Amino acid sequence: MFGLFQHGMGPLANFQADYKVYPISFIDKPDAENGDKVFMPPSALHRLSEMNLEYPMLFNVSNRATGRVTHCGVLEFIADEGVMYMPYWMMQNLVLQEGDSVRVRSVPLPKGTYVKLQPHTTDFINISNPKAVLETTLRGYTCLTVGDAICVNYNNRKYFIDVIEAKPPNPHPGGANAISVVDTDCEVDFAQPLDYVEPERLPPPTPQAAAAAAEDGAGSSTPAETAAPEEPKFLAFAGSGRRLDGKEPKHADSPVAVPLNDYRGGWRTAAESLKAAGLGPEVEEAGAKAKAAAAASSDGKKAGKVVFGGGNRLTAKKDKPPPKPKEDPKAEEGPKFTAFGGKPNKLR
């Protein structure tokens, strides 16, 4: 199986070998999990170098026990002899356990022009920019196989995406449908996620049902429902009164509801608001009583003046004697001194 020549024939056209498979975590290469490249032994490189193969080298990996098939590329030839290390998500697709055997064959794959992907959950399409995340992830891939579930690591989370369609189809009969995504312009389409639930859509009501609902609504309406909404009101005098001596007031205050809406294009005055609230006659009667009480307590005093005390001060003010006239200061002045007022004398 590992021979390079057959009897009477030249070198083999395709590479084929069986290896035991282990995850990449066994060789401490965590970055290799973000892709589809495997680690093969150095003997595989020696055999491949003697064959006329296309680059990049692509391989068909099959689990003969389950019949599962996938495709991959090679990253390095540093594995132990008889061993191949591959990403763990590929082992899951092939239903492999550590140490299981797989068959590896070199195959040519057409360059892909179209691929359709289906995320497992809606969380992937809800990230900020799923297209950029997918483009960055596919840089680590060499090929895509229909039926595989590739793994996208983003923001410390793993998102699995199924490959459900790929074009062009595999020209080799009996081979798995796979495409190469190296140096190609491939169109990517998305299907609805597996956990996507279509929102329920209620059918539009028929004209007969709409008319019946309108009649039922008109018949069941009450006067209270059809009445105009109540006007917003302000509660005047809603505070509580306090006495200076600390005792409770004899009469409890009752708030007055005053409407706040506009009145004939302008705001209502205080008298109009009170009248609209039904308190006009009461306010007018209270005002008349207040005026009568003020007139009775004024003792005949003129309106417009503030008087403290009784009327005796006004009488005393009227009997007050008139002020004394001011004396002429010139009449009280004494003789004045006149300078140089003497008579002149001569020496002769």
Coordinates of C-alpha atoms in Angstrom, one line a residue:
M1 CA 0.0 0.0 0.0
F2 CA 2.9 2.4 0.8
G3 CA 4.9 1.3 -2.2
L4 CA 5.7 3.8 -4.8
F5 CA 5.7 1.4 -7.7
Q6 CA 3.6 -1.4 -8.9
H7 CA 4.8 -4.4 -11.0
G8 CA 5.3 -3.2 -14.6
M9 CA 4.0 0.3 -13.9
G10 CA 5.4 3.8 -13.3
P11 CA 4.9 6.0 -10.2
L12 CA 1.4 6.1 -8.7
A13 CA -0.7 9.0 -9.9
N14 CA -2.5 9.5 -6.5
F15 CA -1.3 9.5 -2.9
Q16 CA -3.1 7.1 -0.6
A17 CA -2.3 6.1 3.0
D18 CA -3.9 5.0 6.3
Y19 CA -3.2 6.9 9.5
K20 CA -4.4 7.0 13.1
V21 CA -6.0 10.2 13.9
Y22 CA -5.5 12.4 17.0
P23 CA -6.7 16.0 17.7
I24 CA -4.3 19.0 17.2
S25 CA -4.3 19.6 21.0
F26 CA -1.8 16.7 21.3
I27 CA 0.9 18.8 19.6
D28 CA 0.1 22.2 21.1
K29 CA -0.9 24.0 17.9
P30 CA -4.2 25.8 19.0
D31 CA -4.2 28.2 16.0
A32 CA -4.6 25.2 13.6
E33 CA -8.1 24.6 15.0
N34 CA -9.3 27.6 12.9
G35 CA -9.1 25.9 9.6
D36 CA -9.1 22.6 7.7
K37 CA -5.4 21.8 7.5
V38 CA -3.9 18.7 9.0
F39 CA -0.4 17.6 10.2
M40 CA 1.1 14.6 8.3
P41 CA 4.4 12.6 8.9
P42 CA 7.6 13.4 7.0
S43 CA 7.3 10.2 4.9
A44 CA 4.1 11.6 3.3
L45 CA 6.1 14.7 2.1
H46 CA 8.8 12.4 0.6
R47 CA 6.1 10.5 -1.3
L48 CA 4.2 13.5 -2.4
S49 CA 7.4 15.2 -3.7
E50 CA 7.8 12.4 -6.2
M51 CA 4.3 12.7 -7.6
N52 CA 3.1 15.2 -10.2
L53 CA 0.3 16.8 -8.0
E54 CA -1.5 20.1 -8.3
Y55 CA -0.9 22.8 -5.7
P56 CA -2.3 23.4 -3.2
M57 CA -2.4 19.7 -2.3
L58 CA -5.9 18.6 -1.3
F59 CA -6.9 15.3 0.3
N60 CA -10.0 13.2 0.7
V61 CA -10.3 11.8 4.2
S62 CA -12.8 9.0 4.8
N63 CA -13.9 7.0 7.8
R64 CA -14.4 3.5 6.4
A65 CA -16.3 2.4 9.4
T66 CA -19.1 5.0 9.1
G67 CA -18.7 6.0 5.4
R68 CA -18.3 9.7 6.3
V69 CA -16.0 11.7 4.0
T70 CA -14.5 15.2 4.1
H71 CA -11.7 17.1 2.5
C72 CA -8.7 19.0 3.8
G73 CA -5.3 20.6 3.1
V74 CA -2.0 20.0 4.8
L75 CA -0.2 22.5 7.1
E76 CA 3.0 20.8 8.1
F77 CA 4.8 17.4 7.9
I78 CA 5.8 17.1 11.5
A79 CA 3.5 14.3 12.8
D80 CA 4.8 10.9 14.0
E81 CA 5.0 8.1 11.5
G82 CA 1.6 6.5 11.0
V83 CA -0.2 9.4 12.8
M84 CA -2.1 12.4 11.5
Y85 CA -3.3 15.3 13.6
M86 CA -6.5 17.1 12.5
P87 CA -8.8 19.8 13.9
Y88 CA -11.3 18.5 16.4
W89 CA -14.3 19.8 14.4
M90 CA -13.2 17.6 11.5
M91 CA -13.0 14.6 13.8
Q92 CA -16.6 15.3 14.8
N93 CA -17.8 15.4 11.2
L94 CA -16.1 12.1 10.6
V95 CA -17.4 10.6 13.9
L96 CA -13.9 9.7 15.0
Q97 CA -12.4 9.0 18.4
E98 CA -8.7 9.3 19.3
G99 CA -6.7 6.6 17.7
D100 CA -9.3 5.7 15.0
S101 CA -8.0 4.9 11.5
V102 CA -8.8 7.0 8.4
R103 CA -7.8 6.7 4.7
V104 CA -6.2 9.7 3.0
R105 CA -6.1 10.2 -0.7
S106 CA -4.9 13.1 -2.8
V107 CA -7.7 14.5 -5.1
P108 CA -8.0 17.5 -7.4
L109 CA -11.0 19.8 -6.6
P110 CA -12.6 22.5 -8.9
K111 CA -12.4 26.1 -7.8
G112 CA -15.6 27.1 -6.2
T113 CA -17.9 29.7 -7.6
Y114 CA -20.9 29.4 -5.2
V115 CA -21.5 28.0 -1.8
K116 CA -24.6 28.1 0.4
L117 CA -24.2 28.0 4.2
Q118 CA -26.7 27.5 7.0
P119 CA -25.9 28.6 10.6
H120 CA -27.0 26.3 13.4
T121 CA -28.3 29.2 15.5
T122 CA -29.5 32.8 14.9
D123 CA -26.8 34.0 17.2
F124 CA -24.3 34.1 14.3
I125 CA -26.4 36.4 12.1
N126 CA -27.0 38.7 15.1
I127 CA -23.3 39.5 15.6
S128 CA -22.1 43.0 14.4
N129 CA -20.7 41.9 11.0
P130 CA -21.1 38.2 10.2
K131 CA -19.8 38.7 6.6
A132 CA -16.5 40.0 7.8
V133 CA -16.2 37.3 10.4
L134 CA -16.9 34.6 7.8
E135 CA -14.4 36.0 5.4
T136 CA -11.7 36.1 8.0
T137 CA -12.5 32.5 9.0
L138 CA -12.4 31.1 5.5
R139 CA -8.9 32.4 5.0
G140 CA -7.8 29.3 7.0
Y141 CA -9.7 26.9 4.8
T142 CA -8.6 25.3 1.5
C143 CA -11.8 23.5 0.6
L144 CA -15.4 23.1 1.6
T145 CA -17.4 19.8 1.5
V146 CA -21.1 19.6 1.2
G147 CA -22.5 18.0 4.4
D148 CA -19.7 19.3 6.7
A149 CA -20.3 21.6 9.6
I150 CA -17.5 24.1 9.8
C151 CA -16.6 25.9 13.0
V152 CA -16.3 29.7 13.3
N153 CA -14.5 30.9 16.5
Y154 CA -15.5 34.5 17.3
N155 CA -15.5 36.4 20.6
N156 CA -14.7 33.3 22.7
R157 CA -17.7 31.5 21.2
K158 CA -18.0 28.7 18.6
Y159 CA -20.5 29.0 15.8
F160 CA -21.2 25.9 13.6
I161 CA -22.3 26.4 10.0
D162 CA -23.5 23.7 7.6
V163 CA -22.3 23.6 4.0
I164 CA -25.5 22.6 2.2
E165 CA -24.6 23.5 -1.5
A166 CA -21.5 24.0 -3.5
K167 CA -20.8 24.8 -7.2
P168 CA -19.5 23.6 -9.6
P169 CA -20.3 19.9 -8.7
N170 CA -17.5 17.4 -8.4
P171 CA -16.7 16.1 -12.0
H172 CA -15.4 12.8 -10.7
P173 CA -18.3 10.2 -10.4
G174 CA -18.9 8.8 -7.0
G175 CA -16.8 11.4 -5.3
A176 CA -18.1 13.8 -2.5
N177 CA -19.2 17.2 -3.7
A178 CA -16.5 19.6 -2.6
I179 CA -14.8 22.8 -3.9
S180 CA -11.5 24.6 -3.5
V181 CA -11.7 28.1 -2.0
V182 CA -8.0 29.0 -2.6
D183 CA -7.5 32.0 -4.9
T184 CA -11.1 32.1 -6.2
D185 CA -14.0 34.5 -6.2
C186 CA -16.8 32.5 -4.6
E187 CA -20.3 33.8 -4.0
V188 CA -21.7 33.0 -0.5
D189 CA -25.4 32.7 0.2
F190 CA -27.1 32.0 3.6
A191 CA -30.0 29.9 4.4
Q192 CA -32.3 30.4 7.4
P193 CA -30.7 29.2 10.7
L194 CA -31.8 25.8 12.0
D195 CA -33.4 27.3 15.1
Y196 CA -35.2 30.1 13.1
V197 CA -38.9 30.3 13.8
E198 CA -41.1 32.0 11.3
P199 CA -43.3 34.6 13.0
E200 CA -47.0 33.9 12.9
R201 CA -48.9 36.0 10.4
L202 CA -52.6 36.6 11.1
P203 CA -54.8 36.5 8.0
P204 CA -56.4 39.8 7.1
P205 CA -60.1 40.0 8.2
T206 CA -62.7 39.6 5.5
P207 CA -65.1 42.5 4.7
Q208 CA -68.0 40.5 6.3
A209 CA -66.1 40.0 9.5
A210 CA -65.0 43.6 9.7
A211 CA -68.6 44.8 9.2
A212 CA -69.8 42.5 11.9
A213 CA -67.1 43.7 14.3
A214 CA -68.1 47.3 13.6
E215 CA -71.8 46.6 14.3
D216 CA -70.9 44.8 17.5
G217 CA -68.8 47.6 18.7
A218 CA -71.5 50.2 17.9
G219 CA -74.2 48.2 19.7
S220 CA -72.1 47.6 22.8
S221 CA -71.0 51.2 23.2
T222 CA -72.4 52.9 26.3
P223 CA -73.0 56.7 26.9
A224 CA -70.1 56.8 29.3
E225 CA -67.7 55.4 26.5
T226 CA -69.0 57.9 23.9
A227 CA -68.9 60.9 26.2
A228 CA -66.2 63.5 25.8
P229 CA -63.1 63.0 28.0
E230 CA -63.1 64.9 31.2
E231 CA -61.3 68.2 31.2
P232 CA -58.1 68.4 33.2
K233 CA -58.6 70.3 36.4
F234 CA -56.4 72.1 39.0
L235 CA -57.3 71.6 42.7
A236 CA -57.2 75.0 44.2
F237 CA -56.9 75.5 48.0
A238 CA -55.9 71.9 48.4
G239 CA -53.3 72.6 51.2
S240 CA -54.0 72.3 54.9
G241 CA -54.3 75.3 57.2
R242 CA -52.3 75.7 60.4
R243 CA -53.1 77.9 63.5
L244 CA -50.4 79.9 65.3
D245 CA -51.4 78.5 68.7
G246 CA -50.9 75.0 67.4
K247 CA -54.5 73.9 67.7
E248 CA -56.4 72.1 65.0
P249 CA -58.5 74.3 62.7
K250 CA -62.3 74.3 63.4
H251 CA -63.2 74.0 59.7
A252 CA -61.5 71.6 57.3
D253 CA -60.5 73.1 53.9
S254 CA -62.0 71.6 50.9
P255 CA -60.1 71.7 47.5
V256 CA -61.8 73.4 44.5
A257 CA -61.4 71.8 41.1
V258 CA -60.7 74.4 38.4
P259 CA -60.6 73.4 34.7
L260 CA -57.3 74.1 32.9
N261 CA -58.2 74.0 29.3
D262 CA -58.4 77.1 27.1
Y263 CA -61.6 79.1 26.8
R264 CA -62.7 80.6 23.5
G265 CA -59.2 80.7 22.2
G266 CA -57.7 82.2 25.4
W267 CA -57.1 81.2 29.0
R268 CA -60.0 81.6 31.5
T269 CA -59.9 84.2 34.1
A270 CA -60.2 83.4 37.8
A271 CA -63.9 84.4 37.8
E272 CA -64.6 82.4 34.7
S273 CA -62.9 79.3 36.1
L274 CA -64.7 79.5 39.4
K275 CA -68.0 80.1 37.5
A276 CA -67.3 77.1 35.3
A277 CA -66.6 75.1 38.5
G278 CA -70.1 76.0 39.8
L279 CA -68.7 78.3 42.6
G280 CA -69.7 81.7 41.2
P281 CA -72.7 82.5 43.5
E282 CA -70.8 81.3 46.6
V283 CA -67.8 83.4 45.8
E284 CA -70.0 86.5 45.1
E285 CA -71.9 86.0 48.4
A286 CA -68.6 85.6 50.3
G287 CA -67.3 88.8 48.7
A288 CA -70.4 90.8 49.7
K289 CA -70.1 89.6 53.3
A290 CA -66.5 90.6 53.4
K291 CA -67.2 94.1 52.2
A292 CA -70.0 94.6 54.7
A293 CA -67.8 93.4 57.6
A294 CA -65.0 95.8 56.5
A295 CA -67.5 98.7 56.3
A296 CA -68.8 98.0 59.8
S297 CA -65.4 97.8 61.4
S298 CA -64.1 101.0 59.7
D299 CA -66.0 103.4 62.2
G300 CA -66.6 105.9 59.5
K301 CA -63.0 106.1 58.4
K302 CA -62.3 107.0 54.8
A303 CA -61.4 104.2 52.5
G304 CA -58.0 104.1 51.1
K305 CA -56.2 104.9 54.4
V306 CA -54.6 102.5 56.9
V307 CA -55.5 103.6 60.5
F308 CA -54.0 102.0 63.6
G309 CA -56.0 102.5 66.8
G310 CA -59.2 104.6 67.5
G311 CA -60.4 108.0 66.4
N312 CA -58.9 110.0 69.4
R313 CA -55.6 110.5 67.6
L314 CA -57.3 112.1 64.6
T315 CA -59.1 114.5 67.0
A316 CA -55.9 115.4 68.8
K317 CA -54.3 115.9 65.5
K318 CA -57.0 118.4 64.6
D319 CA -56.7 120.4 67.9
K320 CA -53.0 120.7 67.6
P321 CA -51.9 124.5 67.8
P322 CA -50.4 126.0 64.7
P323 CA -46.6 126.2 64.5
K324 CA -44.9 129.5 65.7
P325 CA -43.8 131.8 63.0
K326 CA -40.1 132.0 62.4
E327 CA -38.3 135.1 63.9
D328 CA -36.4 137.4 61.6
P329 CA -32.7 136.8 62.3
K330 CA -31.8 140.4 61.2
A331 CA -33.9 141.9 64.1
E332 CA -31.9 140.0 66.7
E333 CA -28.5 141.0 65.3
G334 CA -26.4 143.5 67.5
P335 CA -24.2 146.4 66.5
K336 CA -21.5 145.5 64.1
F337 CA -17.8 146.6 64.1
T338 CA -16.8 149.0 61.3
A339 CA -13.1 149.0 60.4
F340 CA -11.3 152.4 59.7
G341 CA -14.3 154.3 61.0
G342 CA -12.3 157.0 62.9
K343 CA -11.7 160.6 61.9
P344 CA -8.4 161.5 60.3
N345 CA -5.9 164.0 62.0
K346 CA -3.1 166.0 60.5
L347 CA 0.4 166.7 62.1
R348 CA 0.4 170.4 61.2

